[in-house]
Tab-separated table of C-alpha atoms in Angstrom:
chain	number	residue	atom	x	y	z
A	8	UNK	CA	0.000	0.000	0.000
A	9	UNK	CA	0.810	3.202	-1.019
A	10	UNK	CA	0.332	6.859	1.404
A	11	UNK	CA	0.486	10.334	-0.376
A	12	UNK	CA	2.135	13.294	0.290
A	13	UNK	CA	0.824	16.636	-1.188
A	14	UNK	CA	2.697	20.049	-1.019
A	15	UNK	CA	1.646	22.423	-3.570
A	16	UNK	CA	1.185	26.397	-4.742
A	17	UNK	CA	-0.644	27.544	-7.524
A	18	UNK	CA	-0.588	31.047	-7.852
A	19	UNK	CA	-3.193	31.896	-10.321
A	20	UNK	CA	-5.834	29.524	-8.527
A	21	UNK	CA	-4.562	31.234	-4.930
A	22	UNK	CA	-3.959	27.614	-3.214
A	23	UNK	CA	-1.198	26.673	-1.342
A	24	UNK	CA	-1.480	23.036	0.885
A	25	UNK	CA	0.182	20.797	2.495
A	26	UNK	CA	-1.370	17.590	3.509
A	27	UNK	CA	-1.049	13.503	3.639
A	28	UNK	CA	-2.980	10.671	3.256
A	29	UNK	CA	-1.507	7.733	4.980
A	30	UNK	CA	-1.352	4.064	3.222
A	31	UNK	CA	-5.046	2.745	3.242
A	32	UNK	CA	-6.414	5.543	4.758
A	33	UNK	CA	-9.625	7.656	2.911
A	34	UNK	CA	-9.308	10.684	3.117
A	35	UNK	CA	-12.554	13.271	2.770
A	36	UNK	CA	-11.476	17.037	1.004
A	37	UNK	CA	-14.028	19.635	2.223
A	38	UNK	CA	-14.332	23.001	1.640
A	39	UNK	CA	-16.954	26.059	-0.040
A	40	UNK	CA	-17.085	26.081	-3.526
A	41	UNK	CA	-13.408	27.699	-5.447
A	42	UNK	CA	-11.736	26.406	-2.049
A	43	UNK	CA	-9.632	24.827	-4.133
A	44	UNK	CA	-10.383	21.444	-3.446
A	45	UNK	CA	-10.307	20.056	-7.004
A	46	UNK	CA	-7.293	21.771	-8.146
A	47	UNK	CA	-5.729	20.122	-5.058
A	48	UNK	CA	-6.210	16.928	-6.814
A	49	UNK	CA	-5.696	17.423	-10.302
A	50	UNK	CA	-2.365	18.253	-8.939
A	51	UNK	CA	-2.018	15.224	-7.710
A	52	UNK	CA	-3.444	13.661	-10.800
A	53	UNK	CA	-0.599	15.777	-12.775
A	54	UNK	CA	-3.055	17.862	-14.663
A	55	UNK	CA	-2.050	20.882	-12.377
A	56	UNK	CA	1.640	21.456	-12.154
A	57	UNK	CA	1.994	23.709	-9.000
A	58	UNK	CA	4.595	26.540	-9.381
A	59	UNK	CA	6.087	25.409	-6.206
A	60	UNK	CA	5.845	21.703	-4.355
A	61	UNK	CA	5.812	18.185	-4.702
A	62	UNK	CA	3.830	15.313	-5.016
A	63	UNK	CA	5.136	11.938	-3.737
A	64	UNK	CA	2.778	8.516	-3.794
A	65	UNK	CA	4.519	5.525	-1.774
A	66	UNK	CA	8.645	5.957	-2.370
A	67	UNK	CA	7.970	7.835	-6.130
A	68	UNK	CA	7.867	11.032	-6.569
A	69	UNK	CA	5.877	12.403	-8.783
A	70	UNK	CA	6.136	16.080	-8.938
A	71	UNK	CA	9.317	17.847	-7.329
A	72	UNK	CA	9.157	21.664	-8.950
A	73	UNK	CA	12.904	22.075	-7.102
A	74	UNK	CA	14.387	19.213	-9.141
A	75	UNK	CA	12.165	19.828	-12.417
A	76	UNK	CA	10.621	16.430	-11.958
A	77	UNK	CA	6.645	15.776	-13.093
A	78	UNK	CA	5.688	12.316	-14.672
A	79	UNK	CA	3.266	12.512	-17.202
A	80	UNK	CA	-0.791	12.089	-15.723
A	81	UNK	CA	-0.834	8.264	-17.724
A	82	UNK	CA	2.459	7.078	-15.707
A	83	UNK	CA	1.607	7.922	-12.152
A	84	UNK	CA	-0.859	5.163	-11.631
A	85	UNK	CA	-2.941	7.693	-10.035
A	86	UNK	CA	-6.850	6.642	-10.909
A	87	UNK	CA	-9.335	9.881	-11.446
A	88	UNK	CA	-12.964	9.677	-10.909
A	89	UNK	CA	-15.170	12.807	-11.607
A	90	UNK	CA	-18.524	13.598	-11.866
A	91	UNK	CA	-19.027	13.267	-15.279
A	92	UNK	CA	-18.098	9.602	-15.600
A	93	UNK	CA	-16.307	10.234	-19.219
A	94	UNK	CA	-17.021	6.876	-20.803
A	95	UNK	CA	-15.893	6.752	-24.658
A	96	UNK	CA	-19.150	6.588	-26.223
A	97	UNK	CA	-17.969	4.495	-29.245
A	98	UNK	CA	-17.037	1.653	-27.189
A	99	UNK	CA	-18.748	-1.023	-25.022
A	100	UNK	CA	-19.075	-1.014	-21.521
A	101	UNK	CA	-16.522	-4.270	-21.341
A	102	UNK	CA	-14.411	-1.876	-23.814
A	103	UNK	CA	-14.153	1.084	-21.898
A	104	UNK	CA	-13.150	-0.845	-18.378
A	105	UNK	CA	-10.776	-2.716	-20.641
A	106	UNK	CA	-9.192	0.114	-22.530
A	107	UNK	CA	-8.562	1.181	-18.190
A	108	UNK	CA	-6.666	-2.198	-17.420
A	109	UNK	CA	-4.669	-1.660	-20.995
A	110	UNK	CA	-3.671	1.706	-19.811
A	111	UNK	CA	-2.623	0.984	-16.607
A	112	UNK	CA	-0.925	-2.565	-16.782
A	113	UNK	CA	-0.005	-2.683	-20.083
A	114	UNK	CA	-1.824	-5.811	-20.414
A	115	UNK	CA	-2.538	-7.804	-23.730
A	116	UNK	CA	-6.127	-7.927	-25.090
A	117	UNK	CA	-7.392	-11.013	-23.676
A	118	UNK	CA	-5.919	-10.253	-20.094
A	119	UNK	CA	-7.405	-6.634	-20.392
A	120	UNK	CA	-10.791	-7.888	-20.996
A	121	UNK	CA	-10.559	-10.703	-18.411
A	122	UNK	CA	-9.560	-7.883	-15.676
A	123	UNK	CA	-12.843	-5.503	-17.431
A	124	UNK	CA	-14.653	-8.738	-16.578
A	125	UNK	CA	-13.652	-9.078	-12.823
A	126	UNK	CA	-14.049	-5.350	-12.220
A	127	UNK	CA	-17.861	-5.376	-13.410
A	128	UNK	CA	-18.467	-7.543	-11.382
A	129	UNK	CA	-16.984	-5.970	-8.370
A	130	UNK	CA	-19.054	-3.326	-9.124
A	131	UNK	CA	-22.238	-5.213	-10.039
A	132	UNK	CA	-22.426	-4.150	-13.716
A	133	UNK	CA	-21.557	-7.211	-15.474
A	134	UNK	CA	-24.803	-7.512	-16.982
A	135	UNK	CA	-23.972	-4.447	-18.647
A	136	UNK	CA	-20.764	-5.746	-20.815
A	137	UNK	CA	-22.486	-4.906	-23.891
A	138	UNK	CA	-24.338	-2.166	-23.855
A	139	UNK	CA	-22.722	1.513	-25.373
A	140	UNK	CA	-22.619	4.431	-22.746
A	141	UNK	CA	-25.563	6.210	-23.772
A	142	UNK	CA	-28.005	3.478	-22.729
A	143	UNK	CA	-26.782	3.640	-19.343
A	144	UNK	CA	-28.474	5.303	-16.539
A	145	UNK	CA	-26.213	7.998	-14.672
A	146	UNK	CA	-25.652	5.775	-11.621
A	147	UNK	CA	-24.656	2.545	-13.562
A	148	UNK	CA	-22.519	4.599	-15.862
A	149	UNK	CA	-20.650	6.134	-12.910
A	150	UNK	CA	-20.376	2.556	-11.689
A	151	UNK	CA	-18.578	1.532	-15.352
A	152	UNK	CA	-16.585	5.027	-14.624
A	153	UNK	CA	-15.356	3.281	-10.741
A	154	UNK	CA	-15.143	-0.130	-12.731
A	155	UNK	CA	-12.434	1.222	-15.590
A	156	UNK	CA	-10.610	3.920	-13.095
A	157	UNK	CA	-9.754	0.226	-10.629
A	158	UNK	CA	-8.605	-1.803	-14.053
A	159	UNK	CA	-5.824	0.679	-14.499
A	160	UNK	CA	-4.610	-0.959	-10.937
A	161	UNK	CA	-4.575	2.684	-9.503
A	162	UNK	CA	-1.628	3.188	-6.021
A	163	UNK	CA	-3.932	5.947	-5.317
A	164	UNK	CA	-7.903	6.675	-5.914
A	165	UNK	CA	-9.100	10.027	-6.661
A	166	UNK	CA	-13.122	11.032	-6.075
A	167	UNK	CA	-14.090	14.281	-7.335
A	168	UNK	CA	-17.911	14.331	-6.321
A	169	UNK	CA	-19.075	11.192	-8.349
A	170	UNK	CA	-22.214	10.825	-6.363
A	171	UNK	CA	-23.232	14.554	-7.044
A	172	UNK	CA	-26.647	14.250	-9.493
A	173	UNK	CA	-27.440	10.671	-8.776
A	174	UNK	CA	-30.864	9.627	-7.051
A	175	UNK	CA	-30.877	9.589	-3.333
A	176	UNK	CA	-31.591	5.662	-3.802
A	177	UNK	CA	-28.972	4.956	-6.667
A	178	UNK	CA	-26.395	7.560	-4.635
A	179	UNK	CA	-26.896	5.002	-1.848
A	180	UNK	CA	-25.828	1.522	-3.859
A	181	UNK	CA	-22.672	3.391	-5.353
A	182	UNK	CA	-21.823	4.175	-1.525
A	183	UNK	CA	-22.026	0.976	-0.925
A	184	UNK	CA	-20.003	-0.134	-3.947
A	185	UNK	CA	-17.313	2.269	-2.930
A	186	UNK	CA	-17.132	1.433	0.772
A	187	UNK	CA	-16.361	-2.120	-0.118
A	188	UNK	CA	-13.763	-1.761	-2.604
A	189	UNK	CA	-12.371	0.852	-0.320
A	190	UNK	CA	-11.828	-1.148	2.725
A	191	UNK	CA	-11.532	-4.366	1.407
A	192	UNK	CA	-8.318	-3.175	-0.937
A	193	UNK	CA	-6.915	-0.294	1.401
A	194	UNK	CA	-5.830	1.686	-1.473
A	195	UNK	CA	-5.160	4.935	-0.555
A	196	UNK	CA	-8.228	7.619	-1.764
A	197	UNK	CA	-8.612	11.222	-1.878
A	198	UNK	CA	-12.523	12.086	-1.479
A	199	UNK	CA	-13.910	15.756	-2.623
A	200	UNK	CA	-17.961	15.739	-1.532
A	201	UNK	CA	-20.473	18.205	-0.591
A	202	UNK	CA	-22.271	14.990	0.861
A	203	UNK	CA	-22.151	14.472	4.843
A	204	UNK	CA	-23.179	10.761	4.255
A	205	UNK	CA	-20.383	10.812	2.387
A	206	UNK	CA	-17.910	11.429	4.838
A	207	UNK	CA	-19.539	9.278	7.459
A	208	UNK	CA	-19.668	6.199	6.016
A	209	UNK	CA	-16.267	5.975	3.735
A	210	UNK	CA	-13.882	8.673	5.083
A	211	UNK	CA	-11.110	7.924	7.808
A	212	UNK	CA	-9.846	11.777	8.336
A	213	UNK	CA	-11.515	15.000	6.921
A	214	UNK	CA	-9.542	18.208	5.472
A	215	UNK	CA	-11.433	21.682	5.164
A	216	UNK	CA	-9.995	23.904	2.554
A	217	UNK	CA	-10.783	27.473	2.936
A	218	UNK	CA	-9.565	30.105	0.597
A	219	UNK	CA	-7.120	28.088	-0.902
A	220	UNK	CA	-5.594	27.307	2.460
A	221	UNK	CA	-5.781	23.812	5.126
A	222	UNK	CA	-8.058	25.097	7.750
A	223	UNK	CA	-9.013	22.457	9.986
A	224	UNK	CA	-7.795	18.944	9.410
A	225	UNK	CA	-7.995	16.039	11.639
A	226	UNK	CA	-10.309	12.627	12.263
A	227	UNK	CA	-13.617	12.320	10.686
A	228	UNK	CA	-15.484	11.891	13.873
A	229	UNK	CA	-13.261	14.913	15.663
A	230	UNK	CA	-13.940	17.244	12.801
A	231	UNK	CA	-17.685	16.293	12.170
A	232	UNK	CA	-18.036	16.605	16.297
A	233	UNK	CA	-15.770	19.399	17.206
A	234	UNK	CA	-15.150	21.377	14.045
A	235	UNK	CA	-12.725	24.093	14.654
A	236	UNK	CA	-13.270	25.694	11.485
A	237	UNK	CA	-16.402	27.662	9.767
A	238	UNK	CA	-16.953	25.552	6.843
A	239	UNK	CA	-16.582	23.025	8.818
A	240	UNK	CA	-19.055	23.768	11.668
A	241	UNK	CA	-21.373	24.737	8.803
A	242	UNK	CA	-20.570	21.069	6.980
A	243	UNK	CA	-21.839	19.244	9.945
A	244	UNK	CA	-24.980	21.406	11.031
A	245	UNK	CA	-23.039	23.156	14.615
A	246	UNK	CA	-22.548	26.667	15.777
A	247	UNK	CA	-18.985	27.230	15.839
A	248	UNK	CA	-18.147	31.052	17.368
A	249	UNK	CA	-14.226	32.138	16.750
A	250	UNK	CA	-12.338	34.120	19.639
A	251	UNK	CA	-9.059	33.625	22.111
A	252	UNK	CA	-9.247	32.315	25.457
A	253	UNK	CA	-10.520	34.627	28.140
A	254	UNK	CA	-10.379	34.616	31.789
A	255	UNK	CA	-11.944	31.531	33.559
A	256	UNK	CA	-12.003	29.165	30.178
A	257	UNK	CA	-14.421	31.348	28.708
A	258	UNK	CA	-14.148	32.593	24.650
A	259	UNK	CA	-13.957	36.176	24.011
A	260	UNK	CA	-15.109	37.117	20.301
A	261	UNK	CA	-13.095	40.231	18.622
A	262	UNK	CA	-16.181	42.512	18.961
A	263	UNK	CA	-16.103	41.694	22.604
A	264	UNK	CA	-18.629	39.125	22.944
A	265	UNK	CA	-18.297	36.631	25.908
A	266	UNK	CA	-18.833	32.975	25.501
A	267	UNK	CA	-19.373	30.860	28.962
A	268	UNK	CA	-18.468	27.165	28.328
A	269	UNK	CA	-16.715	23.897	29.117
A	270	UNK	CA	-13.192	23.980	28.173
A	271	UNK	CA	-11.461	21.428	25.951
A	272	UNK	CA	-8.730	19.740	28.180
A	273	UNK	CA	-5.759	21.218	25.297
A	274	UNK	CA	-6.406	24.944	26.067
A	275	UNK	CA	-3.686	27.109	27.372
A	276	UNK	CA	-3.945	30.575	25.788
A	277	UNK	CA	-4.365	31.913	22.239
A	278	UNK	CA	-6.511	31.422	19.565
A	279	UNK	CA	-10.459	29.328	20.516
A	280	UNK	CA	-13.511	27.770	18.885
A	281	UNK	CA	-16.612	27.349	21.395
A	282	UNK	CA	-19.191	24.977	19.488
A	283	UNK	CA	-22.914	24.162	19.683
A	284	UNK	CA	-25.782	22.397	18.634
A	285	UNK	CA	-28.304	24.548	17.009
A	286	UNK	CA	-30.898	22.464	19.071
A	287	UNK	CA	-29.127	23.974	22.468
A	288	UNK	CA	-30.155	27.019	20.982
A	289	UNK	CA	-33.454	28.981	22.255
A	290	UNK	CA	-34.992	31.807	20.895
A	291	UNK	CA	-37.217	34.914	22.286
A	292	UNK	CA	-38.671	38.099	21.287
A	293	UNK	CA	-36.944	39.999	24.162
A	294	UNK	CA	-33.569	39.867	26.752
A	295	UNK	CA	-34.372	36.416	28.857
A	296	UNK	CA	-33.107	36.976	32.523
A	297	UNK	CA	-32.281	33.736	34.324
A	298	UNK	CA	-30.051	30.562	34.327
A	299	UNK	CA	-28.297	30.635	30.376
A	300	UNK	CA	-25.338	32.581	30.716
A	301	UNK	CA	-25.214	32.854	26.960
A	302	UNK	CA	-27.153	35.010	25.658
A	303	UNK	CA	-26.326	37.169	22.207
A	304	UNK	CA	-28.822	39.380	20.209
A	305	UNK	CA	-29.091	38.663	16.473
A	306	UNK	CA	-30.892	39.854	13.265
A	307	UNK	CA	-32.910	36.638	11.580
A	308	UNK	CA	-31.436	36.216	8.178
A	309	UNK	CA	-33.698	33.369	7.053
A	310	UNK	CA	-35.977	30.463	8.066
A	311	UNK	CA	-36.107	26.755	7.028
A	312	UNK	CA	-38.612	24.664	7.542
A	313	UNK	CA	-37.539	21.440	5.134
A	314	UNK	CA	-36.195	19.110	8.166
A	315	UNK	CA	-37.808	17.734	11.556
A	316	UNK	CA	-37.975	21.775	12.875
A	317	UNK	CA	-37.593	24.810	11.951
A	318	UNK	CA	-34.342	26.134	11.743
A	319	UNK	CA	-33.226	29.948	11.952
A	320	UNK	CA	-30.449	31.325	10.762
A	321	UNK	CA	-29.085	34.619	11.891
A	322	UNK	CA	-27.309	37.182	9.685
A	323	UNK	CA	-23.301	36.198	9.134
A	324	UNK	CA	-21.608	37.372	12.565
A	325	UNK	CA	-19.132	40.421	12.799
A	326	UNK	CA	-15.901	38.189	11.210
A	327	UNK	CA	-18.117	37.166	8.866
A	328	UNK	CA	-18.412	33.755	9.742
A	329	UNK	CA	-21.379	31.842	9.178
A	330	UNK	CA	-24.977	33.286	11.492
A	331	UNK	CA	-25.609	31.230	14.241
A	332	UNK	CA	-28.098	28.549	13.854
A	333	UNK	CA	-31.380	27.716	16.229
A	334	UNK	CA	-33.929	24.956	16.180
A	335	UNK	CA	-37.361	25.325	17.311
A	336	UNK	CA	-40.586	23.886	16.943
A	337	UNK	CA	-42.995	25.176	14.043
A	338	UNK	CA	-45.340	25.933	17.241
A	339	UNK	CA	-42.479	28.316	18.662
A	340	UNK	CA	-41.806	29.732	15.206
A	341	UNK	CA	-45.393	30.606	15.208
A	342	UNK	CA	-45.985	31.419	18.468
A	343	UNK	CA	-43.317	33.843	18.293
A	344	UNK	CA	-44.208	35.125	14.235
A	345	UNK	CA	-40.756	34.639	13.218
A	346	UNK	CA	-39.032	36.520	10.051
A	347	UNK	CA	-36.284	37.895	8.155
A	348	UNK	CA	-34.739	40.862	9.639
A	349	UNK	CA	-36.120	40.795	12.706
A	350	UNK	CA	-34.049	41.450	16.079
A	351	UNK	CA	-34.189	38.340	18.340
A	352	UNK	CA	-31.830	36.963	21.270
A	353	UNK	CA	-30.215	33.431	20.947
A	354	UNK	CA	-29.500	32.216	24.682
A	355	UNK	CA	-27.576	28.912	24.962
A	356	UNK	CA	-26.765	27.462	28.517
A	357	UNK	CA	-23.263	27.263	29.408
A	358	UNK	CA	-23.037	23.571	29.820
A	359	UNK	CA	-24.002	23.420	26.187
A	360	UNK	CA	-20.633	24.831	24.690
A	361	UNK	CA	-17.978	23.151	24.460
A	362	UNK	CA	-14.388	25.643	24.159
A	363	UNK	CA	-11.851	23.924	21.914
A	364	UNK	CA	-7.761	25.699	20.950
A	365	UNK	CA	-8.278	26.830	17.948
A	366	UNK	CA	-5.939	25.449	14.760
């Protein structure tokens, strides 16, 4: 098995990162859109060359911009998935996963198609050998697309939103597919979704670009729990408030703001993240007086009523990090006739913030 090691600048797309993905290991690229998340791997991929870095997959390196080194993108056994699946509409089904394993192992005809053959079914699309790309539905043509990217025998897997436009249902099989060739042949994959499922159920370790930059990376569970960053908070549906440490573990924003919480054991000075559920949140017309210490006066930016309650989302706060998020019943929301622009106050109780250093 094969780990990865990305260091790269690309000056007219404004990203410079630095990260790894260990041998085996999936790892999950978030990040708002023009993050830079997809440049980041068509660097790797060695359609991007960076003006400054390298790329290195197991003990090869790929890309070294010191030493003038960058293989070409067919001889770096690097496999690219996108979401356009890009079959060659000319060709069979069997064709196009074969034309993969010829391209990747050099292999003779009847080996090629033999490998094509294995990889269907891997991907349950064997019965669909013989049938040209355009009588394929999007989700079994993105499964052909998995099918011909594993024939090439890729050291490293590449996912650039392939599940993005497929049916909740047929979104759900290809998950599956992907988990199980995932795990079961601990190749080493580099995931770009906008999809929490996603992340959940085949990522090891998450990475949130921001601005071109790593702004949070660590564990998928840490990261989805904790997030120390915006997009990050915002990716998994929690309040995240930015600040330094204050007296008595509490978080003290830039405009002054004071957040009451429990402290993450790490914290000794500097930089802080207090974080919290958007259910912990309660909302009223006027100043509460009583037992949350939390308490913080907001315009309403928007409503949503499409899940389980309604959520509301204040305006973007002062560093113009994402508005703080509450969820209350639609009998609240009525109760208190709820809308856009109006002044309300968010109280959270202390015991419902957690403090963490930030990155």
């Amino acid at each position: 098995m094969s780990g990865v090691e990305l260091r790269a600048r690309v000056e007219s797309r404004d990203l410079d990162v630095d990260f790894t993905v260990a041998p085996g290991e999936v790892l999950a690229v978030l990040g708002p859109n023009g993050a830079g998340k997809s440049t980041a791997l068509h660097v790797i991929a060695g359609l991007v060359r960076p003006d400054v870095g390298s790329v290195r997959v197991g003990d090869r390196t790929l890309t070294d911009s010191s030493a003038g080194v960058h293989v070409g993108t067919f001889d770096r056994r690097v496999g690219l998935l996108m979401q356009d699946p890009l079959l060659f509409p000319h060709l069979s089904v069997a064709a196009n996963v074969a034309f993969g394993a010829r391209s990747g192992k050099r292999l003779s005809r009847k080996a090629s198609r033999d490998v094509a053959a294995h990889w269907l079914a891997e991907v349950d699309a064997a019965d669909l050998a013989d049938r040209k790309p355009r009588r394929l539905s999007g989700g079994q043509a993105q499964r052909v697309a998995l099918a011909r990217a594993l024939a090439a025998d890729p050291e490293v897997l590449l996912l650039d939103e392939p599940l993005t436009g497929l049916d909740v249902g047929v979104a759900a099989a290809m998950r599956a597919v992907l988990r199980r060739v995932l795990v079961r042949d601990g190749r080493s994959s580099v995931l770009v979704t906008h999809d929490l499922l996603d992340v959940v159920t085949l990522a090891d370790r998450v990475v949130v670009l921001e601005a071109g930059r790593v702004a949070e990376s660590g564990p998928t569970a840490t990261v989805l729990t904790a997030p120390r960053s915006s997009f990050g908070a915002q990716f998994a549906g929690i309040n995240l408030v930015n600040g330094r440490l204050g007296e008595n573990s509490t978080l003290v924003t830039g405009w002054q703001q004071v957040w009451h919480g429990t402290p993450d054991g790490g914290l000794h000075g500097g930089g802080a993240v207090a974080t919290f559920h958007p259910s912990a949140v309660a909302v009223y017309r006027d100043e509460p007086h009583g037992s949350p210490r939390n308490t913080v006066e907001v315009v309403i930016a928007e409503l949503d009523g499409r899940g389980p309650a309604i959520r509301v989302r204040a305006e973007r706060q002062q560093d113009g990090s994402p508005g703080l998020a509450a969820d209350i019943t639609a009998e609240s929301a009525t109760d208190l006739r709820l809308g856009p622009g109006q002044r309300v106050f968010f109280t959270v109780k202390s015991q419902e913030v957690s403090i963490h250093p930030a990155r």
